Amino acid sequence: MPRLRHLKLLKEIIIVLVAISIIAGGVYLVLNYFAPGTIQQETVKSTTTPKKKQQIKLVAVGDSLTQGVGDDTKQGGYVGLIKTKLTEQQHVKTQTKNYGIAGETSTQINRRVQQNTDLQQDLKRADIITLSVGGNDVMAVLKQEMLDIDEAALSTARQKYTRHLTQLLQNVRHYNAQAPIFVFSIYNPFYVYFPKMTKMQTVVTDWNKASKAVIRQQHNSYFVDVSEQLSKGEKLTTAKHKAKKGKQKNALIFTTDNFHPNHSGYQVMADDLYRQLMQQKNKWLLDRKSS
């Protein structure tokens, strides 16, 4: 009898254990079905979350805006300012390479990308690529047309420029398939001096629209619009207007040439670029190789 009791008890224990196993398995399957990855979430997070890079490289290519012409502090324009901003606010060691040459058009910049081996090697190692282009292309057309702006000639020049910009972006991308490319807009430095020259502003606006459309078609490329701020400048207070004896000046433009940004203007460019960089930080700040 005792033996039968033991067998019966053992049988009941086995039945209970089997039932618990079935219930546990069912719970696991339900969780896995309705919330896949929940059970292993912490493990996955700890092994796949990329770490922040210790050092980044920014390569700047372009015209006088990249070179930093007009920065009276001689700090390298927006390139020097964005380096400081990234180092201080993101706590990441930032290396920059400046390939800006004043006066160059899109064709000339593109030729450098195709022929300059140092530039090509730096592009290959870049985490971020910036580009300022288009201003000299516009000025070349306006100098030919002078005050009589011919719409047909401008349209032809704009279409030609979009082809050049497309080629330039494709050639840059050839040397670096991953790094985000940030392209600055052009602006109208004469806006506050000649606000009634609406044709000039229309030219700049249409040019920027065309550039933006090209950039949207390129992989991992972004438009940094500084036109509104640099064209109109900082709003002057009444006291400042009186001090300038009624003459309206753009506080963001270099007074020596009344064309290029001054240090404050380049700060605007750096700040706008930084905002765009932060929106895309997962594409340049995270070290995916170590994950």
PDB file of C-alpha atoms in Angstrom:
ATOM      1  CA  MET A   1       0.000   0.000   0.000  1.00  0.00           C
ATOM      2  CA  PRO A   2       2.665   2.528   0.934  1.00  0.00           C
ATOM      3  CA  ARG A   3       4.368   1.769  -2.347  1.00  0.00           C
ATOM      4  CA  LEU A   4       1.163   2.477  -4.274  1.00  0.00           C
ATOM      5  CA  ARG A   5       0.768   5.748  -2.394  1.00  0.00           C
ATOM      6  CA  HIS A   6       4.323   6.765  -3.318  1.00  0.00           C
ATOM      7  CA  LEU A   7       3.709   5.922  -6.953  1.00  0.00           C
ATOM      8  CA  LYS A   8       0.480   7.911  -6.941  1.00  0.00           C
ATOM      9  CA  LEU A   9       2.239  10.901  -5.319  1.00  0.00           C
ATOM     10  CA  LEU A  10       5.084  10.690  -7.811  1.00  0.00           C
ATOM     11  CA  LYS A  11       2.589  10.563 -10.656  1.00  0.00           C
ATOM     12  CA  GLU A  12       0.839  13.699  -9.347  1.00  0.00           C
ATOM     13  CA  ILE A  13       4.167  15.535  -9.020  1.00  0.00           C
ATOM     14  CA  ILE A  14       5.088  14.623 -12.589  1.00  0.00           C
ATOM     15  CA  ILE A  15       1.695  15.830 -13.839  1.00  0.00           C
ATOM     16  CA  VAL A  16       2.130  19.168 -11.995  1.00  0.00           C
ATOM     17  CA  LEU A  17       5.654  19.655 -13.387  1.00  0.00           C
ATOM     18  CA  VAL A  18       4.489  18.891 -16.913  1.00  0.00           C
ATOM     19  CA  ALA A  19       1.594  21.339 -16.506  1.00  0.00           C
ATOM     20  CA  ILE A  20       3.959  24.079 -15.258  1.00  0.00           C
ATOM     21  CA  SER A  21       6.291  23.467 -18.213  1.00  0.00           C
ATOM     22  CA  ILE A  22       3.399  23.700 -20.662  1.00  0.00           C
ATOM     23  CA  ILE A  23       2.123  26.941 -19.077  1.00  0.00           C
ATOM     24  CA  ALA A  24       5.623  28.479 -19.014  1.00  0.00           C
ATOM     25  CA  GLY A  25       6.176  27.520 -22.635  1.00  0.00           C
ATOM     26  CA  GLY A  26       2.834  29.005 -23.591  1.00  0.00           C
ATOM     27  CA  VAL A  27       3.619  32.297 -21.846  1.00  0.00           C
ATOM     28  CA  TYR A  28       6.986  32.462 -23.630  1.00  0.00           C
ATOM     29  CA  LEU A  29       5.365  31.851 -27.020  1.00  0.00           C
ATOM     30  CA  VAL A  30       2.675  34.479 -26.387  1.00  0.00           C
ATOM     31  CA  LEU A  31       5.249  37.090 -25.324  1.00  0.00           C
ATOM     32  CA  ASN A  32       7.435  36.265 -28.278  1.00  0.00           C
ATOM     33  CA  TYR A  33       4.487  36.552 -30.662  1.00  0.00           C
ATOM     34  CA  PHE A  34       2.977  39.799 -29.377  1.00  0.00           C
ATOM     35  CA  ALA A  35       6.208  41.470 -28.213  1.00  0.00           C
ATOM     36  CA  PRO A  36       9.078  39.939 -30.177  1.00  0.00           C
ATOM     37  CA  GLY A  37      12.456  40.582 -28.638  1.00  0.00           C
ATOM     38  CA  THR A  38      11.043  41.513 -25.211  1.00  0.00           C
ATOM     39  CA  ILE A  39      12.702  38.647 -23.350  1.00  0.00           C
ATOM     40  CA  GLN A  40      16.126  39.256 -24.853  1.00  0.00           C
ATOM     41  CA  GLN A  41      15.786  43.039 -25.088  1.00  0.00           C
ATOM     42  CA  GLU A  42      18.384  43.930 -22.475  1.00  0.00           C
ATOM     43  CA  THR A  43      20.913  41.495 -23.932  1.00  0.00           C
ATOM     44  CA  VAL A  44      20.376  42.821 -27.451  1.00  0.00           C
ATOM     45  CA  LYS A  45      20.698  46.428 -26.286  1.00  0.00           C
ATOM     46  CA  SER A  46      23.978  45.799 -24.529  1.00  0.00           C
ATOM     47  CA  THR A  47      25.532  44.090 -27.547  1.00  0.00           C
ATOM     48  CA  THR A  48      24.212  46.115 -30.524  1.00  0.00           C
ATOM     49  CA  THR A  49      23.977  49.766 -29.407  1.00  0.00           C
ATOM     50  CA  PRO A  50      26.813  51.620 -31.210  1.00  0.00           C
ATOM     51  CA  LYS A  51      29.157  53.717 -29.105  1.00  0.00           C
ATOM     52  CA  LYS A  52      29.918  57.373 -29.694  1.00  0.00           C
ATOM     53  CA  LYS A  53      33.040  58.018 -31.769  1.00  0.00           C
ATOM     54  CA  GLN A  54      36.061  59.365 -29.918  1.00  0.00           C
ATOM     55  CA  GLN A  55      37.206  61.365 -32.942  1.00  0.00           C
ATOM     56  CA  ILE A  56      35.556  62.630 -36.127  1.00  0.00           C
ATOM     57  CA  LYS A  57      36.850  64.187 -39.329  1.00  0.00           C
ATOM     58  CA  LEU A  58      35.067  66.980 -41.213  1.00  0.00           C
ATOM     59  CA  VAL A  59      36.170  67.768 -44.762  1.00  0.00           C
ATOM     60  CA  ALA A  60      35.006  71.122 -46.146  1.00  0.00           C
ATOM     61  CA  VAL A  61      35.056  71.706 -49.911  1.00  0.00           C
ATOM     62  CA  GLY A  62      34.024  74.777 -51.846  1.00  0.00           C
ATOM     63  CA  ASP A  63      34.533  78.434 -52.609  1.00  0.00           C
ATOM     64  CA  SER A  64      35.311  81.553 -50.531  1.00  0.00           C
ATOM     65  CA  LEU A  65      32.617  80.726 -47.959  1.00  0.00           C
ATOM     66  CA  THR A  66      34.485  77.550 -47.100  1.00  0.00           C
ATOM     67  CA  GLN A  67      37.851  79.313 -47.212  1.00  0.00           C
ATOM     68  CA  GLY A  68      36.489  81.821 -44.694  1.00  0.00           C
ATOM     69  CA  VAL A  69      36.988  85.066 -46.626  1.00  0.00           C
ATOM     70  CA  GLY A  70      35.634  87.972 -44.554  1.00  0.00           C
ATOM     71  CA  ASP A  71      36.205  86.406 -41.134  1.00  0.00           C
ATOM     72  CA  ASP A  72      38.054  89.295 -39.507  1.00  0.00           C
ATOM     73  CA  THR A  73      39.052  87.098 -36.551  1.00  0.00           C
ATOM     74  CA  LYS A  74      41.048  84.821 -38.892  1.00  0.00           C
ATOM     75  CA  GLN A  75      39.495  81.724 -37.291  1.00  0.00           C
ATOM     76  CA  GLY A  76      38.689  80.030 -40.583  1.00  0.00           C
ATOM     77  CA  GLY A  77      35.058  81.031 -41.018  1.00  0.00           C
ATOM     78  CA  TYR A  78      32.370  78.432 -40.377  1.00  0.00           C
ATOM     79  CA  VAL A  79      34.892  75.560 -40.541  1.00  0.00           C
ATOM     80  CA  GLY A  80      36.793  76.773 -37.484  1.00  0.00           C
ATOM     81  CA  LEU A  81      33.576  77.613 -35.651  1.00  0.00           C
ATOM     82  CA  ILE A  82      31.902  74.244 -36.252  1.00  0.00           C
ATOM     83  CA  LYS A  83      35.073  72.485 -35.098  1.00  0.00           C
ATOM     84  CA  THR A  84      34.916  74.353 -31.784  1.00  0.00           C
ATOM     85  CA  LYS A  85      31.182  73.763 -31.432  1.00  0.00           C
ATOM     86  CA  LEU A  86      31.433  70.009 -32.024  1.00  0.00           C
ATOM     87  CA  THR A  87      34.399  69.667 -29.678  1.00  0.00           C
ATOM     88  CA  GLU A  88      32.776  71.610 -26.842  1.00  0.00           C
ATOM     89  CA  GLN A  89      29.155  70.487 -27.142  1.00  0.00           C
ATOM     90  CA  GLN A  90      29.581  66.892 -28.293  1.00  0.00           C
ATOM     91  CA  HIS A  91      32.843  66.261 -26.414  1.00  0.00           C
ATOM     92  CA  VAL A  92      34.382  64.613 -29.444  1.00  0.00           C
ATOM     93  CA  LYS A  93      37.827  65.343 -30.857  1.00  0.00           C
ATOM     94  CA  THR A  94      37.220  67.042 -34.205  1.00  0.00           C
ATOM     95  CA  GLN A  95      39.695  67.230 -37.068  1.00  0.00           C
ATOM     96  CA  THR A  96      38.943  69.490 -40.046  1.00  0.00           C
ATOM     97  CA  LYS A  97      40.376  69.809 -43.539  1.00  0.00           C
ATOM     98  CA  ASN A  98      39.580  72.992 -45.452  1.00  0.00           C
ATOM     99  CA  TYR A  99      39.554  72.802 -49.247  1.00  0.00           C
ATOM    100  CA  GLY A 100      37.925  76.166 -49.900  1.00  0.00           C
ATOM    101  CA  ILE A 101      39.263  78.391 -52.703  1.00  0.00           C
ATOM    102  CA  ALA A 102      37.802  81.848 -53.302  1.00  0.00           C
ATOM    103  CA  GLY A 103      36.263  82.558 -56.690  1.00  0.00           C
ATOM    104  CA  GLU A 104      35.753  78.975 -57.803  1.00  0.00           C
ATOM    105  CA  THR A 105      32.629  77.906 -59.665  1.00  0.00           C
ATOM    106  CA  SER A 106      30.978  74.492 -59.474  1.00  0.00           C
ATOM    107  CA  THR A 107      33.002  73.352 -62.499  1.00  0.00           C
ATOM    108  CA  GLN A 108      36.314  74.331 -60.912  1.00  0.00           C
ATOM    109  CA  ILE A 109      35.447  72.720 -57.570  1.00  0.00           C
ATOM    110  CA  ASN A 110      34.409  69.550 -59.370  1.00  0.00           C
ATOM    111  CA  ARG A 111      37.709  69.512 -61.264  1.00  0.00           C
ATOM    112  CA  ARG A 112      39.610  69.627 -57.975  1.00  0.00           C
ATOM    113  CA  VAL A 113      37.594  66.719 -56.602  1.00  0.00           C
ATOM    114  CA  GLN A 114      38.525  64.725 -59.704  1.00  0.00           C
ATOM    115  CA  GLN A 115      42.217  65.690 -59.778  1.00  0.00           C
ATOM    116  CA  ASN A 116      43.434  66.547 -56.256  1.00  0.00           C
ATOM    117  CA  THR A 117      44.670  63.303 -54.683  1.00  0.00           C
ATOM    118  CA  ASP A 118      45.038  64.845 -51.198  1.00  0.00           C
ATOM    119  CA  LEU A 119      41.414  65.966 -51.330  1.00  0.00           C
ATOM    120  CA  GLN A 120      40.328  62.530 -52.512  1.00  0.00           C
ATOM    121  CA  GLN A 121      42.146  60.784 -49.651  1.00  0.00           C
ATOM    122  CA  ASP A 122      40.609  63.143 -47.087  1.00  0.00           C
ATOM    123  CA  LEU A 123      37.144  62.575 -48.545  1.00  0.00           C
ATOM    124  CA  LYS A 124      37.626  58.826 -48.119  1.00  0.00           C
ATOM    125  CA  ARG A 125      38.362  59.289 -44.403  1.00  0.00           C
ATOM    126  CA  ALA A 126      35.646  61.890 -43.722  1.00  0.00           C
ATOM    127  CA  ASP A 127      32.812  61.409 -41.236  1.00  0.00           C
ATOM    128  CA  ILE A 128      31.175  64.674 -42.372  1.00  0.00           C
ATOM    129  CA  ILE A 129      31.482  66.493 -45.722  1.00  0.00           C
ATOM    130  CA  THR A 130      30.414  70.121 -46.211  1.00  0.00           C
ATOM    131  CA  LEU A 131      30.129  72.007 -49.476  1.00  0.00           C
ATOM    132  CA  SER A 132      29.681  75.672 -50.404  1.00  0.00           C
ATOM    133  CA  VAL A 133      29.046  76.168 -54.106  1.00  0.00           C
ATOM    134  CA  GLY A 134      26.946  78.183 -56.545  1.00  0.00           C
ATOM    135  CA  GLY A 135      27.578  81.798 -55.591  1.00  0.00           C
ATOM    136  CA  ASN A 136      30.265  82.335 -58.219  1.00  0.00           C
ATOM    137  CA  ASP A 137      28.151  80.596 -60.866  1.00  0.00           C
ATOM    138  CA  VAL A 138      25.362  83.118 -60.224  1.00  0.00           C
ATOM    139  CA  MET A 139      27.722  86.094 -60.180  1.00  0.00           C
ATOM    140  CA  ALA A 140      29.261  85.021 -63.505  1.00  0.00           C
ATOM    141  CA  VAL A 141      25.818  85.252 -65.134  1.00  0.00           C
ATOM    142  CA  LEU A 142      24.870  88.515 -63.416  1.00  0.00           C
ATOM    143  CA  LYS A 143      28.123  90.181 -64.469  1.00  0.00           C
ATOM    144  CA  GLN A 144      27.359  89.320 -68.082  1.00  0.00           C
ATOM    145  CA  GLU A 145      23.783  90.552 -67.857  1.00  0.00           C
ATOM    146  CA  MET A 146      24.600  93.515 -65.577  1.00  0.00           C
ATOM    147  CA  LEU A 147      21.361  95.302 -64.594  1.00  0.00           C
ATOM    148  CA  ASP A 148      19.385  93.881 -67.497  1.00  0.00           C
ATOM    149  CA  ILE A 149      18.660  90.424 -66.100  1.00  0.00           C
ATOM    150  CA  ASP A 150      17.565  88.165 -68.931  1.00  0.00           C
ATOM    151  CA  GLU A 151      15.224  85.424 -67.691  1.00  0.00           C
ATOM    152  CA  ALA A 152      16.047  83.029 -70.528  1.00  0.00           C
ATOM    153  CA  ALA A 153      19.797  83.347 -69.966  1.00  0.00           C
ATOM    154  CA  LEU A 154      19.338  82.784 -66.238  1.00  0.00           C
ATOM    155  CA  SER A 155      17.168  79.734 -66.801  1.00  0.00           C
ATOM    156  CA  THR A 156      19.781  78.227 -69.118  1.00  0.00           C
ATOM    157  CA  ALA A 157      22.566  78.980 -66.628  1.00  0.00           C
ATOM    158  CA  ARG A 158      20.550  77.483 -63.766  1.00  0.00           C
ATOM    159  CA  GLN A 159      19.904  74.261 -65.685  1.00  0.00           C
ATOM    160  CA  LYS A 160      23.592  74.043 -66.537  1.00  0.00           C
ATOM    161  CA  TYR A 161      24.480  74.573 -62.880  1.00  0.00           C
ATOM    162  CA  THR A 162      22.158  71.809 -61.681  1.00  0.00           C
ATOM    163  CA  ARG A 163      23.964  69.394 -63.998  1.00  0.00           C
ATOM    164  CA  HIS A 164      27.315  70.542 -62.620  1.00  0.00           C
ATOM    165  CA  LEU A 165      26.090  70.238 -59.024  1.00  0.00           C
ATOM    166  CA  THR A 166      24.784  66.732 -59.692  1.00  0.00           C
ATOM    167  CA  GLN A 167      28.152  65.705 -61.138  1.00  0.00           C
ATOM    168  CA  LEU A 168      29.987  67.288 -58.203  1.00  0.00           C
ATOM    169  CA  LEU A 169      27.909  65.471 -55.601  1.00  0.00           C
ATOM    170  CA  GLN A 170      28.262  62.180 -57.452  1.00  0.00           C
ATOM    171  CA  ASN A 171      32.039  62.597 -57.662  1.00  0.00           C
ATOM    172  CA  VAL A 172      32.288  63.408 -53.957  1.00  0.00           C
ATOM    173  CA  ARG A 173      30.124  60.390 -53.178  1.00  0.00           C
ATOM    174  CA  HIS A 174      32.420  58.217 -55.296  1.00  0.00           C
ATOM    175  CA  TYR A 175      35.148  58.653 -52.672  1.00  0.00           C
ATOM    176  CA  ASN A 176      32.883  58.204 -49.659  1.00  0.00           C
ATOM    177  CA  ALA A 177      29.692  56.169 -49.784  1.00  0.00           C
ATOM    178  CA  GLN A 178      28.700  56.723 -46.143  1.00  0.00           C
ATOM    179  CA  ALA A 179      29.433  60.247 -44.880  1.00  0.00           C
ATOM    180  CA  PRO A 180      26.520  62.724 -44.941  1.00  0.00           C
ATOM    181  CA  ILE A 181      27.044  65.698 -47.259  1.00  0.00           C
ATOM    182  CA  PHE A 182      25.787  69.134 -46.179  1.00  0.00           C
ATOM    183  CA  VAL A 183      25.455  71.788 -48.908  1.00  0.00           C
ATOM    184  CA  PHE A 184      25.031  75.479 -48.055  1.00  0.00           C
ATOM    185  CA  SER A 185      22.596  77.699 -49.927  1.00  0.00           C
ATOM    186  CA  ILE A 186      23.687  80.909 -51.600  1.00  0.00           C
ATOM    187  CA  TYR A 187      22.433  84.306 -50.369  1.00  0.00           C
ATOM    188  CA  ASN A 188      21.885  87.878 -51.578  1.00  0.00           C
ATOM    189  CA  PRO A 189      24.489  90.186 -49.970  1.00  0.00           C
ATOM    190  CA  PHE A 190      22.894  93.246 -51.591  1.00  0.00           C
ATOM    191  CA  TYR A 191      19.413  92.751 -50.129  1.00  0.00           C
ATOM    192  CA  VAL A 192      19.550  95.360 -47.354  1.00  0.00           C
ATOM    193  CA  TYR A 193      21.359  97.879 -49.535  1.00  0.00           C
ATOM    194  CA  PHE A 194      19.026  97.520 -52.521  1.00  0.00           C
ATOM    195  CA  PRO A 195      15.755  96.041 -51.187  1.00  0.00           C
ATOM    196  CA  LYS A 196      13.880  97.203 -54.299  1.00  0.00           C
ATOM    197  CA  MET A 197      16.072  95.033 -56.542  1.00  0.00           C
ATOM    198  CA  THR A 198      13.530  92.239 -56.353  1.00  0.00           C
ATOM    199  CA  LYS A 199      14.885  90.531 -59.472  1.00  0.00           C
ATOM    200  CA  MET A 200      18.154  89.826 -57.692  1.00  0.00           C
ATOM    201  CA  GLN A 201      16.343  88.190 -54.789  1.00  0.00           C
ATOM    202  CA  THR A 202      14.235  86.154 -57.214  1.00  0.00           C
ATOM    203  CA  VAL A 203      17.410  84.911 -58.896  1.00  0.00           C
ATOM    204  CA  VAL A 204      18.831  83.764 -55.540  1.00  0.00           C
ATOM    205  CA  THR A 205      15.551  82.133 -54.482  1.00  0.00           C
ATOM    206  CA  ASP A 206      15.169  80.229 -57.762  1.00  0.00           C
ATOM    207  CA  TRP A 207      18.818  79.146 -57.658  1.00  0.00           C
ATOM    208  CA  ASN A 208      18.416  77.772 -54.152  1.00  0.00           C
ATOM    209  CA  LYS A 209      15.232  75.915 -55.124  1.00  0.00           C
ATOM    210  CA  ALA A 210      17.084  74.260 -57.990  1.00  0.00           C
ATOM    211  CA  SER A 211      19.991  73.311 -55.713  1.00  0.00           C
ATOM    212  CA  LYS A 212      17.662  71.901 -53.080  1.00  0.00           C
ATOM    213  CA  ALA A 213      15.909  69.742 -55.681  1.00  0.00           C
ATOM    214  CA  VAL A 214      19.239  68.280 -56.809  1.00  0.00           C
ATOM    215  CA  ILE A 215      20.383  67.596 -53.242  1.00  0.00           C
ATOM    216  CA  ARG A 216      17.130  65.793 -52.408  1.00  0.00           C
ATOM    217  CA  GLN A 217      17.848  63.323 -55.190  1.00  0.00           C
ATOM    218  CA  GLN A 218      21.260  62.435 -53.768  1.00  0.00           C
ATOM    219  CA  HIS A 219      21.800  59.796 -51.091  1.00  0.00           C
ATOM    220  CA  ASN A 220      22.430  61.094 -47.558  1.00  0.00           C
ATOM    221  CA  SER A 221      22.770  64.731 -48.689  1.00  0.00           C
ATOM    222  CA  TYR A 222      21.234  67.768 -46.972  1.00  0.00           C
ATOM    223  CA  PHE A 223      20.547  71.436 -47.776  1.00  0.00           C
ATOM    224  CA  VAL A 224      21.656  74.032 -45.213  1.00  0.00           C
ATOM    225  CA  ASP A 225      19.608  77.167 -45.909  1.00  0.00           C
ATOM    226  CA  VAL A 226      21.379  80.336 -44.736  1.00  0.00           C
ATOM    227  CA  SER A 227      19.835  82.617 -47.367  1.00  0.00           C
ATOM    228  CA  GLU A 228      17.209  84.341 -45.214  1.00  0.00           C
ATOM    229  CA  GLN A 229      19.576  85.214 -42.370  1.00  0.00           C
ATOM    230  CA  LEU A 230      22.621  86.250 -44.392  1.00  0.00           C
ATOM    231  CA  SER A 231      20.581  88.197 -46.963  1.00  0.00           C
ATOM    232  CA  LYS A 232      18.570  90.220 -44.443  1.00  0.00           C
ATOM    233  CA  GLY A 233      21.103  90.308 -41.620  1.00  0.00           C
ATOM    234  CA  GLU A 234      20.425  91.013 -37.972  1.00  0.00           C
ATOM    235  CA  LYS A 235      17.633  93.428 -37.188  1.00  0.00           C
ATOM    236  CA  LEU A 236      19.137  96.712 -36.085  1.00  0.00           C
ATOM    237  CA  THR A 237      17.809  98.525 -33.026  1.00  0.00           C
ATOM    238  CA  THR A 238      16.592 102.134 -33.264  1.00  0.00           C
ATOM    239  CA  ALA A 239      19.770 103.303 -31.541  1.00  0.00           C
ATOM    240  CA  LYS A 240      21.940 101.500 -34.070  1.00  0.00           C
ATOM    241  CA  HIS A 241      19.957 102.979 -36.962  1.00  0.00           C
ATOM    242  CA  LYS A 242      20.548 106.469 -35.554  1.00  0.00           C
ATOM    243  CA  ALA A 243      24.228 105.717 -35.042  1.00  0.00           C
ATOM    244  CA  LYS A 244      24.483 104.742 -38.703  1.00  0.00           C
ATOM    245  CA  LYS A 245      22.744 108.003 -39.652  1.00  0.00           C
ATOM    246  CA  GLY A 246      19.894 106.251 -41.386  1.00  0.00           C
ATOM    247  CA  LYS A 247      22.101 104.027 -43.526  1.00  0.00           C
ATOM    248  CA  GLN A 248      20.838 100.469 -43.373  1.00  0.00           C
ATOM    249  CA  LYS A 249      23.623  97.897 -43.190  1.00  0.00           C
ATOM    250  CA  ASN A 250      23.752  94.132 -42.954  1.00  0.00           C
ATOM    251  CA  ALA A 251      25.390  93.328 -39.616  1.00  0.00           C
ATOM    252  CA  LEU A 252      26.390  89.861 -40.858  1.00  0.00           C
ATOM    253  CA  ILE A 253      28.334  91.011 -43.936  1.00  0.00           C
ATOM    254  CA  PHE A 254      32.043  91.953 -44.038  1.00  0.00           C
ATOM    255  CA  THR A 255      32.197  95.758 -44.416  1.00  0.00           C
ATOM    256  CA  THR A 256      35.417  95.716 -46.443  1.00  0.00           C
ATOM    257  CA  ASP A 257      33.812  94.053 -49.471  1.00  0.00           C
ATOM    258  CA  ASN A 258      30.087  94.165 -48.553  1.00  0.00           C
ATOM    259  CA  PHE A 259      29.809  90.681 -49.986  1.00  0.00           C
ATOM    260  CA  HIS A 260      31.218  87.915 -47.790  1.00  0.00           C
ATOM    261  CA  PRO A 261      30.020  87.065 -44.273  1.00  0.00           C
ATOM    262  CA  ASN A 262      31.898  88.560 -41.342  1.00  0.00           C
ATOM    263  CA  HIS A 263      32.649  86.558 -38.201  1.00  0.00           C
ATOM    264  CA  SER A 264      29.031  86.901 -37.032  1.00  0.00           C
ATOM    265  CA  GLY A 265      27.814  85.777 -40.446  1.00  0.00           C
ATOM    266  CA  TYR A 266      30.005  82.697 -40.306  1.00  0.00           C
ATOM    267  CA  GLN A 267      28.655  82.006 -36.824  1.00  0.00           C
ATOM    268  CA  VAL A 268      25.168  81.901 -38.366  1.00  0.00           C
ATOM    269  CA  MET A 269      26.426  79.394 -40.934  1.00  0.00           C
ATOM    270  CA  ALA A 270      28.050  77.256 -38.230  1.00  0.00           C
ATOM    271  CA  ASP A 271      24.913  77.334 -36.062  1.00  0.00           C
ATOM    272  CA  ASP A 272      22.648  76.325 -38.966  1.00  0.00           C
ATOM    273  CA  LEU A 273      25.063  73.563 -39.941  1.00  0.00           C
ATOM    274  CA  TYR A 274      25.196  72.323 -36.342  1.00  0.00           C
ATOM    275  CA  ARG A 275      21.390  72.050 -36.203  1.00  0.00           C
ATOM    276  CA  GLN A 276      21.418  69.941 -39.355  1.00  0.00           C
ATOM    277  CA  LEU A 277      24.255  67.816 -37.998  1.00  0.00           C
ATOM    278  CA  MET A 278      22.310  67.091 -34.829  1.00  0.00           C
ATOM    279  CA  GLN A 279      19.286  65.999 -36.858  1.00  0.00           C
ATOM    280  CA  GLN A 280      21.495  63.453 -38.651  1.00  0.00           C
ATOM    281  CA  LYS A 281      23.922  62.614 -35.823  1.00  0.00           C
ATOM    282  CA  ASN A 282      23.304  58.865 -36.036  1.00  0.00           C
ATOM    283  CA  LYS A 283      24.907  58.983 -39.481  1.00  0.00           C
ATOM    284  CA  TRP A 284      28.257  60.438 -38.406  1.00  0.00           C
ATOM    285  CA  LEU A 285      28.644  60.401 -34.601  1.00  0.00           C
ATOM    286  CA  LEU A 286      28.080  56.719 -33.806  1.00  0.00           C
ATOM    287  CA  ASP A 287      30.863  54.179 -34.217  1.00  0.00           C
ATOM    288  CA  ARG A 288      29.061  51.303 -35.924  1.00  0.00           C
ATOM    289  CA  LYS A 289      32.290  49.400 -36.572  1.00  0.00           C
ATOM    290  CA  SER A 290      32.713  48.651 -32.853  1.00  0.00           C
ATOM    291  CA  SER A 291      29.145  47.351 -32.375  1.00  0.00           C
TER     292      SER A 291
END
